[in-house]
């Protein structure tokens, strides 16, 4: 395909864009439990309108051209710091997503430690973003097996450390199993060894505080834990903002200098960046700011309540199907089940669900069917279970098997 010689009318293109989605799985009908977060039409309008209000503004220019964006970003960071029990003097940076937040945390830890052959010690359940960051940043990754409860094994992590360890990592929660690592024990270890502790709360940062409000008993994971140096928390996940919004929060504002780039090695004058991006979408900041103020503590708590309602109903429904079991219920929005009957192959269940339009997240090695629930799933839990009952019956009778899909 070539760039057309002459432009085409927008209505024609708009129709083509809509038509292009015809073969995609339908997130609006809750047909997948990965890749999207959705509360309701009113919030969707807030996300879009706020984004459009700053559609053209470039957040690279917040220092000079667009001081309003500096103010909005500062308020987003401040709201998140207070939500996550940060002490006076803490700081933060608005990034494009969890990956960038984690990259910057690992960069800062590396720069602060200044080792020749740096390594990071992480639980085996940590997100693969840490391996990507390590690849970019020249770090060795030491993945340490977790406990039977899928939580970080802190003594084993201590044993994996050496003088070149620049950071420890804990997840709150981890993505594969939804378990929260023992952050307090990791904080004590990090303090004792004098290393950076990063808590990956990309999934949990904007959900855990509201689960706690609902009465769920979660282990401490935020800045209230001594030894936690930084936290990544994604506003474009359970923070419900438009995509392209995450935060890297640090216990002390001064730590931000370790991921600050500055150079004047060209003729255009000095250039400063705290992120991997140069040009940054102002819309992402405006959307995050608007969504946080629109929902407030009450709105987020209601979203959390709907997720846990969906999870409870799905768990009860799955447990009632002979041959399936729910994997150690995670305290979070992650929900996993697996076959207990050797005659039931997970790939066949996935194929039968796929035929009904559900995109399934199979775990490697038949470990389970993975769902990361959001509020929309409360509306489709019954439809999901009805299809699952049929899919299991079909899978017992044979049929094709779906391979484990990539997360991409
Ligand atoms: C626990 C965790 N950390 C980090 C990430 C990476 O975030 P992003 O996809 O926004 O770059 C994810 C994404 O799902 C995640 O679940």
Coordinates of C-alpha atoms and ligand atoms in Angstrom, one line a residue:
X1 CA 0.0 0.0 0.0
X2 CA 1.2 3.5 -0.9
X3 CA 0.3 6.9 0.6
X4 CA -2.6 8.0 -1.6
X5 CA -1.9 10.7 -4.1
X6 CA -5.0 12.6 -3.0
X7 CA -6.7 12.6 0.4
X8 CA -10.0 10.9 1.0
X9 CA -13.0 12.3 2.8
X10 CA -13.2 11.8 6.5
X11 CA -16.6 10.2 6.7
X12 CA -15.4 7.5 4.3
X13 CA -12.3 6.9 6.5
X14 CA -14.3 7.0 9.7
X15 CA -16.6 4.3 8.3
X16 CA -13.5 2.2 7.3
X17 CA -12.0 2.5 10.8
X18 CA -15.2 1.2 12.3
X19 CA -15.4 -1.6 9.8
X20 CA -11.8 -2.5 10.4
X21 CA -12.7 -3.6 14.0
X22 CA -15.2 -6.2 12.8
X23 CA -12.8 -9.1 13.3
X24 CA -11.5 -7.9 16.7
X25 CA -12.7 -9.4 19.9
X26 CA -15.3 -7.2 21.5
X27 CA -14.1 -5.5 24.7
X28 CA -17.4 -3.6 24.9
X29 CA -19.1 -6.9 25.5
X30 CA -16.5 -7.9 28.0
X31 CA -15.2 -10.7 25.8
X32 CA -11.7 -10.6 27.1
X33 CA -10.0 -10.2 30.5
X34 CA -6.8 -8.5 29.3
X35 CA -5.8 -5.3 27.5
X36 CA -8.7 -3.0 28.6
X37 CA -10.4 -1.3 31.6
X38 CA -13.9 0.0 31.5
X39 CA -16.3 1.4 34.0
X40 CA -19.2 3.0 32.1
X41 CA -20.2 5.4 29.3
X42 CA -20.1 8.5 31.5
X43 CA -16.4 7.8 32.5
X44 CA -15.5 7.0 28.9
X45 CA -16.8 10.5 27.9
X46 CA -14.7 12.1 30.7
X47 CA -11.6 10.3 29.4
X48 CA -12.2 11.4 25.9
X49 CA -13.2 15.0 26.5
X50 CA -10.3 15.6 28.8
X51 CA -7.9 14.0 26.4
X52 CA -9.2 16.2 23.6
X53 CA -9.0 19.3 25.7
X54 CA -5.2 18.9 25.6
X55 CA -5.0 16.9 22.3
X56 CA -2.4 19.1 20.7
X57 CA -0.4 20.3 23.7
X58 CA 3.0 18.7 24.1
X59 CA 4.0 17.9 27.7
X60 CA 7.7 18.3 26.8
X61 CA 6.9 22.0 26.8
X62 CA 5.4 22.1 30.4
X63 CA 8.4 24.0 31.7
X64 CA 7.9 27.0 29.4
X65 CA 4.9 26.8 27.0
X66 CA 2.3 24.9 29.0
X67 CA 2.6 25.6 32.7
X68 CA -1.0 24.3 33.0
X69 CA 0.3 20.8 32.2
X70 CA 3.0 21.1 34.9
X71 CA 0.2 22.0 37.4
X72 CA -2.0 19.1 36.3
X73 CA 0.8 16.6 36.4
X74 CA 1.9 17.9 39.8
X75 CA -1.7 17.4 41.1
X76 CA -1.9 13.8 39.7
X77 CA 1.4 13.0 41.3
X78 CA 0.4 14.6 44.6
X79 CA -3.0 12.7 44.7
X80 CA -1.2 9.4 44.0
X81 CA 1.5 10.1 46.7
X82 CA -1.1 10.7 49.3
X83 CA -3.1 7.6 48.3
X84 CA 0.1 5.5 48.7
X85 CA 1.1 6.9 52.1
X86 CA 4.2 8.8 50.8
X87 CA 6.1 10.8 53.4
X88 CA 6.7 14.6 53.1
X89 CA 9.2 15.3 50.4
X90 CA 8.3 12.4 48.1
X91 CA 8.2 12.9 44.4
X92 CA 7.0 11.4 41.1
X93 CA 7.1 11.4 37.4
X94 CA 4.2 10.9 34.9
X95 CA 5.2 8.3 32.3
X96 CA 3.6 6.6 29.3
X97 CA 2.9 3.3 31.0
X98 CA 4.1 0.7 33.4
X99 CA 7.0 -0.3 31.2
X100 CA 8.4 3.2 31.2
X101 CA 7.9 3.6 35.0
X102 CA 9.8 0.4 35.6
X103 CA 12.6 1.2 33.1
X104 CA 13.1 4.6 34.9
X105 CA 13.1 2.9 38.3
X106 CA 15.8 0.4 37.3
X107 CA 17.8 3.2 35.6
X108 CA 17.7 5.3 38.8
X109 CA 18.7 2.3 40.9
X110 CA 21.6 1.6 38.6
X111 CA 22.8 5.2 38.5
X112 CA 22.5 5.6 42.3
X113 CA 24.4 2.4 43.0
X114 CA 27.1 2.9 40.4
X115 CA 28.3 -0.7 40.1
X116 CA 30.3 -2.1 37.2
X117 CA 28.3 -5.3 36.8
X118 CA 24.9 -4.5 38.2
X119 CA 22.3 -7.1 38.9
X120 CA 18.7 -7.1 40.1
X121 CA 17.1 -9.7 42.3
X122 CA 13.4 -10.3 41.5
X123 CA 10.7 -12.9 42.2
X124 CA 10.1 -15.4 39.4
X125 CA 6.5 -13.9 39.2
X126 CA 7.7 -10.3 38.5
X127 CA 6.6 -8.8 35.2
X128 CA 8.8 -9.5 32.1
X129 CA 9.2 -5.7 31.9
X130 CA 12.0 -6.1 34.4
X131 CA 13.8 -8.3 31.9
X132 CA 13.2 -5.8 29.1
X133 CA 14.5 -3.0 31.3
X134 CA 17.5 -5.1 32.1
X135 CA 18.2 -5.8 28.5
X136 CA 18.1 -2.1 27.7
X137 CA 20.1 -1.1 30.7
X138 CA 22.8 -3.8 30.8
X139 CA 21.6 -5.4 34.1
X140 CA 21.8 -9.1 35.0
X141 CA 18.4 -10.4 36.1
X142 CA 18.3 -13.0 38.9
X143 CA 14.8 -14.5 39.0
X144 CA 14.2 -16.3 42.2
X145 CA 11.6 -19.1 42.6
X146 CA 8.6 -18.1 44.7
X147 CA 6.8 -19.9 47.5
X148 CA 3.9 -22.4 47.1
X149 CA 1.6 -19.3 47.5
X150 CA 3.2 -17.6 44.6
X151 CA 4.8 -15.0 46.8
X152 CA 8.4 -13.8 46.8
X153 CA 10.7 -16.1 48.9
X154 CA 12.6 -13.4 50.8
X155 CA 15.3 -15.6 52.3
X156 CA 16.0 -17.1 48.8
X157 CA 16.2 -13.6 47.4
X158 CA 18.6 -12.6 50.1
X159 CA 20.8 -15.5 49.2
X160 CA 20.7 -14.5 45.5
X161 CA 22.1 -11.0 46.3
X162 CA 25.7 -10.0 46.2
X163 CA 27.7 -6.7 46.4
X164 CA 26.6 -5.9 42.8
X165 CA 22.9 -6.1 43.5
X166 CA 21.4 -2.7 42.8
X167 CA 17.8 -3.4 43.3
X168 CA 15.2 -5.8 44.8
X169 CA 11.7 -6.0 43.4
X170 CA 8.4 -6.9 44.9
X171 CA 5.0 -7.0 43.1
X172 CA 1.7 -5.7 44.6
X173 CA 0.2 -7.8 43.1
X174 CA 2.1 -9.9 40.5
X175 CA 0.4 -10.3 37.1
X176 CA 0.6 -14.1 36.7
X177 CA -1.1 -15.0 40.0
X178 CA -2.4 -11.8 41.6
X179 CA -0.4 -12.5 44.8
X180 CA 1.1 -9.6 46.8
X181 CA 4.7 -10.2 47.7
X182 CA 5.7 -9.7 51.4
X183 CA 6.8 -6.1 50.9
X184 CA 7.5 -5.5 54.6
X185 CA 10.1 -8.4 54.7
X186 CA 11.6 -7.1 51.4
X187 CA 11.8 -3.6 52.8
X188 CA 13.7 -4.9 55.8
X189 CA 16.1 -6.8 53.6
X190 CA 16.6 -3.7 51.3
X191 CA 17.3 -1.5 54.3
X192 CA 19.7 -4.0 55.8
X193 CA 21.7 -4.3 52.6
X194 CA 21.3 -0.7 51.6
X195 CA 19.7 -1.3 48.1
X196 CA 16.8 0.2 46.2
X197 CA 13.4 -1.6 46.6
X198 CA 11.0 -1.1 43.8
X199 CA 7.4 -2.1 44.3
X200 CA 5.6 -2.9 41.1
X201 CA 2.1 -1.7 41.8
X202 CA 1.2 -1.2 38.1
X203 CA -1.9 -3.3 38.5
X204 CA -2.6 -2.7 42.2
X205 CA -1.7 1.0 42.8
X206 CA -5.1 2.2 41.9
X207 CA -7.0 -0.8 43.2
X208 CA -5.5 -1.9 46.5
X209 CA -6.4 1.3 48.4
X210 CA -10.0 0.8 47.5
X211 CA -10.0 -3.0 48.3
X212 CA -8.8 -2.0 51.7
X213 CA -11.6 0.5 52.0
X214 CA -14.0 -2.3 51.2
X215 CA -12.7 -4.3 54.1
X216 CA -10.3 -6.7 52.2
X217 CA -7.3 -7.5 54.3
X218 CA -4.3 -6.8 52.2
X219 CA -0.7 -6.9 53.4
X220 CA 1.1 -3.5 53.5
X221 CA 2.7 -2.7 50.2
X222 CA 3.1 1.1 49.9
X223 CA 5.4 3.9 51.3
X224 CA 4.1 3.1 54.8
X225 CA 6.5 0.2 54.6
X226 CA 10.1 1.2 55.6
X227 CA 12.6 0.4 52.9
X228 CA 10.3 1.0 49.9
X229 CA 12.2 3.3 47.6
X230 CA 9.9 3.6 44.6
X231 CA 6.5 2.4 43.3
X232 CA 5.2 2.1 39.8
X233 CA 1.4 2.6 39.6
X234 CA -0.5 2.7 36.3
X235 CA -3.3 5.2 35.9
X236 CA -4.2 3.6 32.6
X237 CA -5.0 0.3 34.4
X238 CA -7.3 0.4 37.4
X239 CA -6.7 4.2 37.6
X240 CA -9.2 4.1 34.6
X241 CA -7.6 6.9 32.6
X242 CA -6.9 6.9 28.9
X243 CA -4.0 4.8 27.8
X244 CA -0.5 6.3 28.1
X245 CA -0.6 7.1 31.8
X246 CA 1.5 5.7 34.6
X247 CA 3.5 7.1 37.5
X248 CA 6.9 6.4 38.9
X249 CA 6.8 7.5 42.6
X250 CA 9.9 7.9 44.7
X251 CA 10.2 8.2 48.5
X252 CA 12.4 11.4 48.1
X253 CA 12.1 13.9 45.3
X254 CA 15.9 14.1 45.1
X255 CA 16.0 10.5 43.8
X256 CA 14.5 11.7 40.6
X257 CA 17.8 13.1 39.6
X258 CA 19.0 9.5 38.9
X259 CA 16.7 9.2 35.9
X260 CA 17.1 12.8 34.8
X261 CA 18.9 13.4 31.5
X262 CA 20.5 16.7 30.7
X263 CA 22.8 17.7 27.9
X264 CA 23.8 20.8 25.9
X265 CA 25.8 18.8 23.3
X266 CA 24.2 20.4 20.3
X267 CA 23.6 24.0 19.0
X268 CA 20.0 24.3 20.1
X269 CA 20.6 24.8 23.8
X270 CA 20.2 22.5 26.9
X271 CA 17.7 19.6 26.8
X272 CA 16.3 18.1 29.9
X273 CA 14.1 15.0 30.3
X274 CA 13.0 12.8 33.2
X275 CA 11.4 10.2 30.9
X276 CA 12.3 8.1 28.0
X277 CA 9.9 10.2 25.9
X278 CA 10.7 13.5 24.3
X279 CA 7.4 14.7 23.0
X280 CA 4.7 13.7 25.5
X281 CA 1.0 13.7 25.0
X282 CA -0.7 16.5 27.1
X283 CA -4.0 14.6 26.6
X284 CA -2.8 11.7 28.7
X285 CA -2.1 14.0 31.7
X286 CA -5.4 15.8 31.3
X287 CA -7.4 12.6 31.1
X288 CA -5.7 11.1 34.2
X289 CA -6.3 14.3 36.1
X290 CA -9.9 14.5 35.1
X291 CA -10.7 10.8 35.7
X292 CA -9.1 11.0 39.2
X293 CA -11.1 14.0 40.1
X294 CA -14.3 12.7 38.5
X295 CA -14.2 9.3 40.4
X296 CA -12.6 10.4 43.7
X297 CA -12.4 7.9 46.5
X298 CA -16.0 6.9 46.2
X299 CA -16.0 6.2 42.4
X300 CA -12.8 4.1 42.6
X301 CA -14.3 2.2 45.6
X302 CA -17.4 1.4 43.6
X303 CA -15.3 0.2 40.6
X304 CA -13.4 -2.1 43.0
X305 CA -16.7 -3.4 44.5
X306 CA -17.9 -4.3 41.0
X307 CA -14.7 -6.1 40.2
X308 CA -14.8 -8.2 43.4
X309 CA -18.5 -8.9 42.8
X310 CA -17.6 -10.2 39.3
X311 CA -14.8 -12.3 40.8
X312 CA -17.0 -13.8 43.5
X313 CA -19.7 -14.8 41.1
X314 CA -17.2 -16.2 38.5
X315 CA -15.4 -18.2 41.2
X316 CA -18.6 -19.7 42.6
X317 CA -19.8 -20.5 39.0
X318 CA -16.4 -22.2 38.1
X319 CA -16.2 -24.2 41.3
X320 CA -19.7 -25.6 40.5
X321 CA -18.5 -27.1 37.2
X322 CA -17.2 -30.6 37.8
X323 CA -13.5 -31.0 36.8
X324 CA -12.5 -27.3 37.3
X325 CA -11.0 -25.5 40.3
X326 CA -10.2 -21.9 41.1
X327 CA -6.5 -21.5 41.8
X328 CA -5.7 -20.1 45.2
X329 CA -8.0 -17.1 45.2
X330 CA -5.8 -14.0 44.8
X331 CA -6.8 -11.0 47.0
X332 CA -6.9 -9.0 43.8
X333 CA -8.6 -8.6 40.4
X334 CA -6.7 -11.6 39.0
X335 CA -8.8 -14.7 38.7
X336 CA -7.5 -18.1 37.5
X337 CA -9.0 -21.5 37.2
X338 CA -7.7 -24.8 35.9
X339 CA -8.8 -28.4 35.1
X340 CA -8.4 -31.0 37.9
X341 CA -9.7 -33.8 35.7
X342 CA -6.9 -35.2 33.4
X343 CA -9.6 -35.8 30.7
X344 CA -10.1 -32.1 30.5
X345 CA -7.5 -30.3 28.4
X346 CA -7.3 -26.5 28.9
X347 CA -6.5 -25.8 25.3
X348 CA -9.7 -27.5 24.3
X349 CA -11.7 -25.3 26.7
X350 CA -9.9 -22.3 25.3
X351 CA -10.8 -23.3 21.7
X352 CA -14.5 -23.9 22.6
X353 CA -14.6 -20.5 24.4
X354 CA -12.9 -18.8 21.4
X355 CA -15.6 -20.1 19.1
X356 CA -18.1 -18.3 21.4
X357 CA -16.1 -15.0 21.0
X358 CA -14.1 -15.1 24.3
X359 CA -10.4 -14.3 24.1
X360 CA -8.8 -16.6 26.7
X361 CA -5.5 -16.0 28.5
X362 CA -4.0 -19.4 28.9
X363 CA -1.0 -19.7 31.3
X364 CA 2.1 -21.6 30.2
X365 CA 2.3 -25.3 30.9
X366 CA -1.5 -25.8 31.6
X367 CA -1.2 -23.8 34.8
X368 CA -4.6 -22.2 34.4
X369 CA -6.9 -19.8 32.5
X370 CA -6.0 -16.3 33.5
X371 CA -8.4 -13.3 33.8
X372 CA -7.6 -9.8 34.9
X373 CA -11.1 -8.5 35.8
X374 CA -12.4 -5.0 35.5
X375 CA -15.8 -3.6 36.4
X376 CA -17.4 -4.5 33.0
X377 CA -17.0 -8.2 33.9
X378 CA -19.7 -7.8 36.5
X379 CA -22.2 -7.4 33.6
X380 CA -21.0 -10.5 31.7
X381 CA -20.1 -13.0 34.5
X382 CA -23.3 -15.0 34.0
X383 CA -22.9 -15.1 30.2
X384 CA -19.3 -16.2 30.6
X385 CA -20.3 -19.0 33.0
X386 CA -23.1 -20.2 30.7
X387 CA -20.6 -20.5 27.8
X388 CA -18.0 -22.0 30.0
X389 CA -20.4 -24.9 31.0
X390 CA -21.0 -25.6 27.3
X391 CA -17.3 -25.3 26.5
X392 CA -16.3 -27.8 29.2
X393 CA -18.8 -30.3 27.9
X394 CA -17.5 -29.8 24.3
X395 CA -13.9 -30.1 25.5
X396 CA -14.7 -33.4 27.2
X397 CA -16.0 -34.7 23.9
X398 CA -12.7 -33.9 22.1
X399 CA -12.3 -31.2 19.4
X400 CA -9.5 -28.9 18.6
X401 CA -7.1 -27.4 21.1
X402 CA -5.9 -23.8 21.1
X403 CA -2.2 -23.2 21.8
X404 CA -1.1 -20.8 24.5
X405 CA -1.3 -17.3 23.0
X406 CA 1.4 -14.7 23.3
X407 CA 0.8 -11.6 25.3
X408 CA 1.1 -9.1 22.5
Ligands
LIG1 C1 2.4 -6.0 37.2 C2 2.7 -5.3 35.9 N1 3.8 -4.5 35.8 C3 4.1 -3.9 34.6 C4 3.3 -4.0 33.5 C5 3.6 -3.2 32.3 O1 2.7 -2.2 32.1 P1 2.5 -1.5 30.6 O2 1.8 -2.6 29.8 O3 1.6 -0.4 31.0 O4 3.8 -1.0 30.1 C6 2.1 -4.7 33.6 C7 1.2 -4.9 32.5 O5 0.2 -5.6 32.5 C8 1.8 -5.4 34.8 O6 0.7 -6.2 34.9

